[in-house]
CSV table of C-alpha atoms in Angstrom, one decimal:
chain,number,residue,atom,x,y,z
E,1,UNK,CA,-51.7,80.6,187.4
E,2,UNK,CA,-52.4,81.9,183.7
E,3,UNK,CA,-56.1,81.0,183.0
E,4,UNK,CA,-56.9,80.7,186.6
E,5,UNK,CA,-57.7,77.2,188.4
E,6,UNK,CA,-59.7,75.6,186.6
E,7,UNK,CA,-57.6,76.3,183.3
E,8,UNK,CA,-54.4,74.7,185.4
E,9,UNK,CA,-56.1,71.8,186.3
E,10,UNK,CA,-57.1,70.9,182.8
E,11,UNK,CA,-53.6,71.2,181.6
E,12,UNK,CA,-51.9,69.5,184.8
E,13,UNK,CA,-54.5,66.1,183.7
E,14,UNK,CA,-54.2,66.4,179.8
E,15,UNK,CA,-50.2,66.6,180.6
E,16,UNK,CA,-50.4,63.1,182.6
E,17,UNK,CA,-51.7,59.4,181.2
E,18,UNK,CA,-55.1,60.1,183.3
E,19,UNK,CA,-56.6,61.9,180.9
E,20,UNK,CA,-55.7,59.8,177.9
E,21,UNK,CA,-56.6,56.9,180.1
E,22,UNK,CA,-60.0,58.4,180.9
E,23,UNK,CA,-60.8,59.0,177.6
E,24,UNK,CA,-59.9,55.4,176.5
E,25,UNK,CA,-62.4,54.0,179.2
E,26,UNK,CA,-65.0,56.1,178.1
E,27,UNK,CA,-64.6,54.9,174.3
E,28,UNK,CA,-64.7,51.2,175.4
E,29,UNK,CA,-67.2,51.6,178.0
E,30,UNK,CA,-69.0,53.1,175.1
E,31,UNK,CA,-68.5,50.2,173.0
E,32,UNK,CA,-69.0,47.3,175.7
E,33,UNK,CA,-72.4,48.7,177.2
E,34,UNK,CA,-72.0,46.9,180.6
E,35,UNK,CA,-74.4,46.5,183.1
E,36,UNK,CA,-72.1,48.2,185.7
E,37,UNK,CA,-69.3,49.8,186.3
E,38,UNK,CA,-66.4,49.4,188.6
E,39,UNK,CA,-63.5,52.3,189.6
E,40,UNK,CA,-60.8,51.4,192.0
E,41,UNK,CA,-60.4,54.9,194.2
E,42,UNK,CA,-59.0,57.2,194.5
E,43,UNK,CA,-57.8,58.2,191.0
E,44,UNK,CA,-57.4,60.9,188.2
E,45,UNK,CA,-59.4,58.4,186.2
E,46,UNK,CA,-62.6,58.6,188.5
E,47,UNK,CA,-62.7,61.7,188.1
E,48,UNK,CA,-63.0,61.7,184.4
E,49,UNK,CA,-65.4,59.3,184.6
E,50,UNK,CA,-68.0,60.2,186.6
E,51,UNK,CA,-70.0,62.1,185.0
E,52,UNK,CA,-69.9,59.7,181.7
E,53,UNK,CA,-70.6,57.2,183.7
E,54,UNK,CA,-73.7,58.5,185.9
E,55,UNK,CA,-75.0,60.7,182.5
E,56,UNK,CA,-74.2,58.8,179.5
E,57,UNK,CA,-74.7,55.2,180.6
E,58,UNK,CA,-76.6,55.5,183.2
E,59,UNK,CA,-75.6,52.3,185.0
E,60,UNK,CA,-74.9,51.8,188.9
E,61,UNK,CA,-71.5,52.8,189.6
E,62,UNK,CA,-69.5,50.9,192.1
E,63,UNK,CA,-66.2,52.3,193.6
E,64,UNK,CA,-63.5,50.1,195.5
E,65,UNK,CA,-61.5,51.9,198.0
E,66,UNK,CA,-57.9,51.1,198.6
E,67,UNK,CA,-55.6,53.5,199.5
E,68,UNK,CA,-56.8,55.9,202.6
E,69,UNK,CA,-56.0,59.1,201.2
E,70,UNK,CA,-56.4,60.9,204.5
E,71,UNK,CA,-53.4,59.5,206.1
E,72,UNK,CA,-51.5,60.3,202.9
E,73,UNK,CA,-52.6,64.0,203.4
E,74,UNK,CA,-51.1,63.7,206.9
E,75,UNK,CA,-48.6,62.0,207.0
E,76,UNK,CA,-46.9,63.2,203.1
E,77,UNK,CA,-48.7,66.8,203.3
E,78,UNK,CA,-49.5,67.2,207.4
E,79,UNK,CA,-47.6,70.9,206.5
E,80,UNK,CA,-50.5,72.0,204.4
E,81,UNK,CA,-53.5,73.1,207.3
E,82,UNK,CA,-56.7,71.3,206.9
E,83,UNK,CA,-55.4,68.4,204.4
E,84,UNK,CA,-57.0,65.4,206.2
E,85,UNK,CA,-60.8,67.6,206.2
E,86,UNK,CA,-59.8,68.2,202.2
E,87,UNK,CA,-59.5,64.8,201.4
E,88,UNK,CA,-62.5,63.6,203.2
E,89,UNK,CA,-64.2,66.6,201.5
E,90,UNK,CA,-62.7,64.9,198.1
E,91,UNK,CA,-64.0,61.5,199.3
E,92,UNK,CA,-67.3,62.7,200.3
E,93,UNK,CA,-68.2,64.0,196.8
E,94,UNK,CA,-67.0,61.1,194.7
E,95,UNK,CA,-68.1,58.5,196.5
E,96,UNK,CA,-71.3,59.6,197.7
E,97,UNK,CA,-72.2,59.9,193.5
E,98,UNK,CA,-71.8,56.2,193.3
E,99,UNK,CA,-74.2,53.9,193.8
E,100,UNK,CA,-71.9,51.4,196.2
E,101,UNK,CA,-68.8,52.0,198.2
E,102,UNK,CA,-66.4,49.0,198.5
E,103,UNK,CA,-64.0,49.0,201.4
E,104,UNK,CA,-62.0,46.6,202.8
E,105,UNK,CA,-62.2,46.4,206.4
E,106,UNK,CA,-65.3,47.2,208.9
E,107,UNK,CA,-62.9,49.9,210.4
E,108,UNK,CA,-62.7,51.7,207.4
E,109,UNK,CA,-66.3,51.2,206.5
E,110,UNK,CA,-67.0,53.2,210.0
E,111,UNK,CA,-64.4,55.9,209.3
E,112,UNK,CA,-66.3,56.1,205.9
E,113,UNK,CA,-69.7,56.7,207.7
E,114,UNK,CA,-68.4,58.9,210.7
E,115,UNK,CA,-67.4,61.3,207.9
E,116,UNK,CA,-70.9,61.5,205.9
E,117,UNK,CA,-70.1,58.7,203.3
E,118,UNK,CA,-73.1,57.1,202.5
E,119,UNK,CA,-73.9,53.8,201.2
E,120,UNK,CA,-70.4,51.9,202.4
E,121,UNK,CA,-70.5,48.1,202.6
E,122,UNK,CA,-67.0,46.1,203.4
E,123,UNK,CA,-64.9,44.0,200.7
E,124,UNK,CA,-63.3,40.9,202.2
E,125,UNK,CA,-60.1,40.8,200.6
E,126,UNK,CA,-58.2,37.7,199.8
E,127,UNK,CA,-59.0,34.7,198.2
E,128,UNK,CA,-60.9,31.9,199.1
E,129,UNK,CA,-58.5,29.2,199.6
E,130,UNK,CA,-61.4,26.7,200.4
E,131,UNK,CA,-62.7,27.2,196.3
E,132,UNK,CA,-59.3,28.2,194.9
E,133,UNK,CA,-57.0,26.1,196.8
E,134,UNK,CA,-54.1,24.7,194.3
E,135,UNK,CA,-55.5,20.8,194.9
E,136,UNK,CA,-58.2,21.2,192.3
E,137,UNK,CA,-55.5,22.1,189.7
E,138,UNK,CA,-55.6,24.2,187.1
E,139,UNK,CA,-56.7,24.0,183.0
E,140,UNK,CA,-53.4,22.7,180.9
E,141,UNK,CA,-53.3,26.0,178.8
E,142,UNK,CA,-53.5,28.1,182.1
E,143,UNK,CA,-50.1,26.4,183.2
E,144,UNK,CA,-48.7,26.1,180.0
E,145,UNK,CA,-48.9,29.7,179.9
E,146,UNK,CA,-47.5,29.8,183.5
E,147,UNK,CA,-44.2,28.2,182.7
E,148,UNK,CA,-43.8,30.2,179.9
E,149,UNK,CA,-44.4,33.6,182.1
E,150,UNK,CA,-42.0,32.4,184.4
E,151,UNK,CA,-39.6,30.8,181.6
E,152,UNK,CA,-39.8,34.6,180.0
E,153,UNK,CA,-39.5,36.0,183.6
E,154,UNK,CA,-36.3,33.8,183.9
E,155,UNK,CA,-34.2,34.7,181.3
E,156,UNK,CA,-35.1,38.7,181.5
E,157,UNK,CA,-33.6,38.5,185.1
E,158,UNK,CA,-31.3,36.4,184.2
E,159,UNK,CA,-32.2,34.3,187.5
E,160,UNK,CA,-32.7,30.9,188.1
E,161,UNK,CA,-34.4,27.8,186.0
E,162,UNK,CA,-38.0,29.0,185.7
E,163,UNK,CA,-38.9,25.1,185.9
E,164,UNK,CA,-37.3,24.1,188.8
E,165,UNK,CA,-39.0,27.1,191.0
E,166,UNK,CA,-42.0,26.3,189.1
E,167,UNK,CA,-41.9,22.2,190.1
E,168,UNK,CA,-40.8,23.3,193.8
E,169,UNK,CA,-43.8,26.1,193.9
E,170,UNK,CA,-46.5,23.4,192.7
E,171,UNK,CA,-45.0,21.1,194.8
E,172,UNK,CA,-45.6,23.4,198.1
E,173,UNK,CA,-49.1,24.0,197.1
E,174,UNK,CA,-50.0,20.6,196.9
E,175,UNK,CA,-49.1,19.9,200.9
């Protein structure tokens, strides 16, 4: 392409919400000052905010890994030689920037490892349904604010009474 690689990639991000979105998080995280910083993975947005993050804040950086891009690359590019060995190429030199690695399964934290990730530790995912469970109720504005999401949800789909799935949803949870 015109302006070689490089060039292209800028424009193929600044044409797409990543960019905009990347520079938005950098303004806030500006602003806010936190302590740390979290990035779902992978991303465009990641990528923009490395650097920032590392350089300009200089706070530990914590990634969360959801969606194994390796098996994407197989099984949406498998045409395209070499694509599993690219993304863990991709993987190995954004993750191994951050300070933690969050995955969610102790398979995946081995996968992670076998391929020169460093500093991987699993994510239980879920919720715990010992402290959260729907018998301790919840704060009147929080279901206030229910009914009316599901009341709003209701009449946009033009589906059912919002209260009565409501009543029969609370109901369930309480058994």
């Amino acid at each position: 392409p015109r302006g070689g690689w490089r060039s292209w990639g800028r424009r193929l991000l600044m044409g797409t919400n990543a960019w905009n979105e990347a520079s938005l998080a950098k303004r806030v995280l500006a602003d806010t000052k936190p302590d740390l910083v979290h990035i779902t993975s992978p991303g465009f947005v990641m990528l923009g905010l490395l650097k920032f993050v590392q350089e300009d804040l200089d706070v530990p950086l914590v990634f969360s890994y959801h969606t194994h891009l390796p098996l994407y690359g197989r099984n949406y590019m498998g045409w395209l030689p070499g694509v599993e060995e690219i993304c863990w190429w991709a993987l190995r030199s954004t993750h191994n920037r951050a300070d933690l690695t969050l995955v969610t399964s102790p398979p995946m934290k081995a996968e992670f490892e076998e391929h020169g990730i460093e500093r991987v530790e699993v994510w239980n995912k879920g919720i715990d349904t010992v402290v959260f469970h729907p018998k301790y109720g919840a704060k009147p504005w929080f279901l206030e604010a229910r009914k009316t999401a599901a009341r709003d949800a209701a009449k946009a789909d033009g589906v059912g009474d919002a209260d009565a799935t409501l009543a029969a949803t609370d109901a369930a949870a309480r058994e």
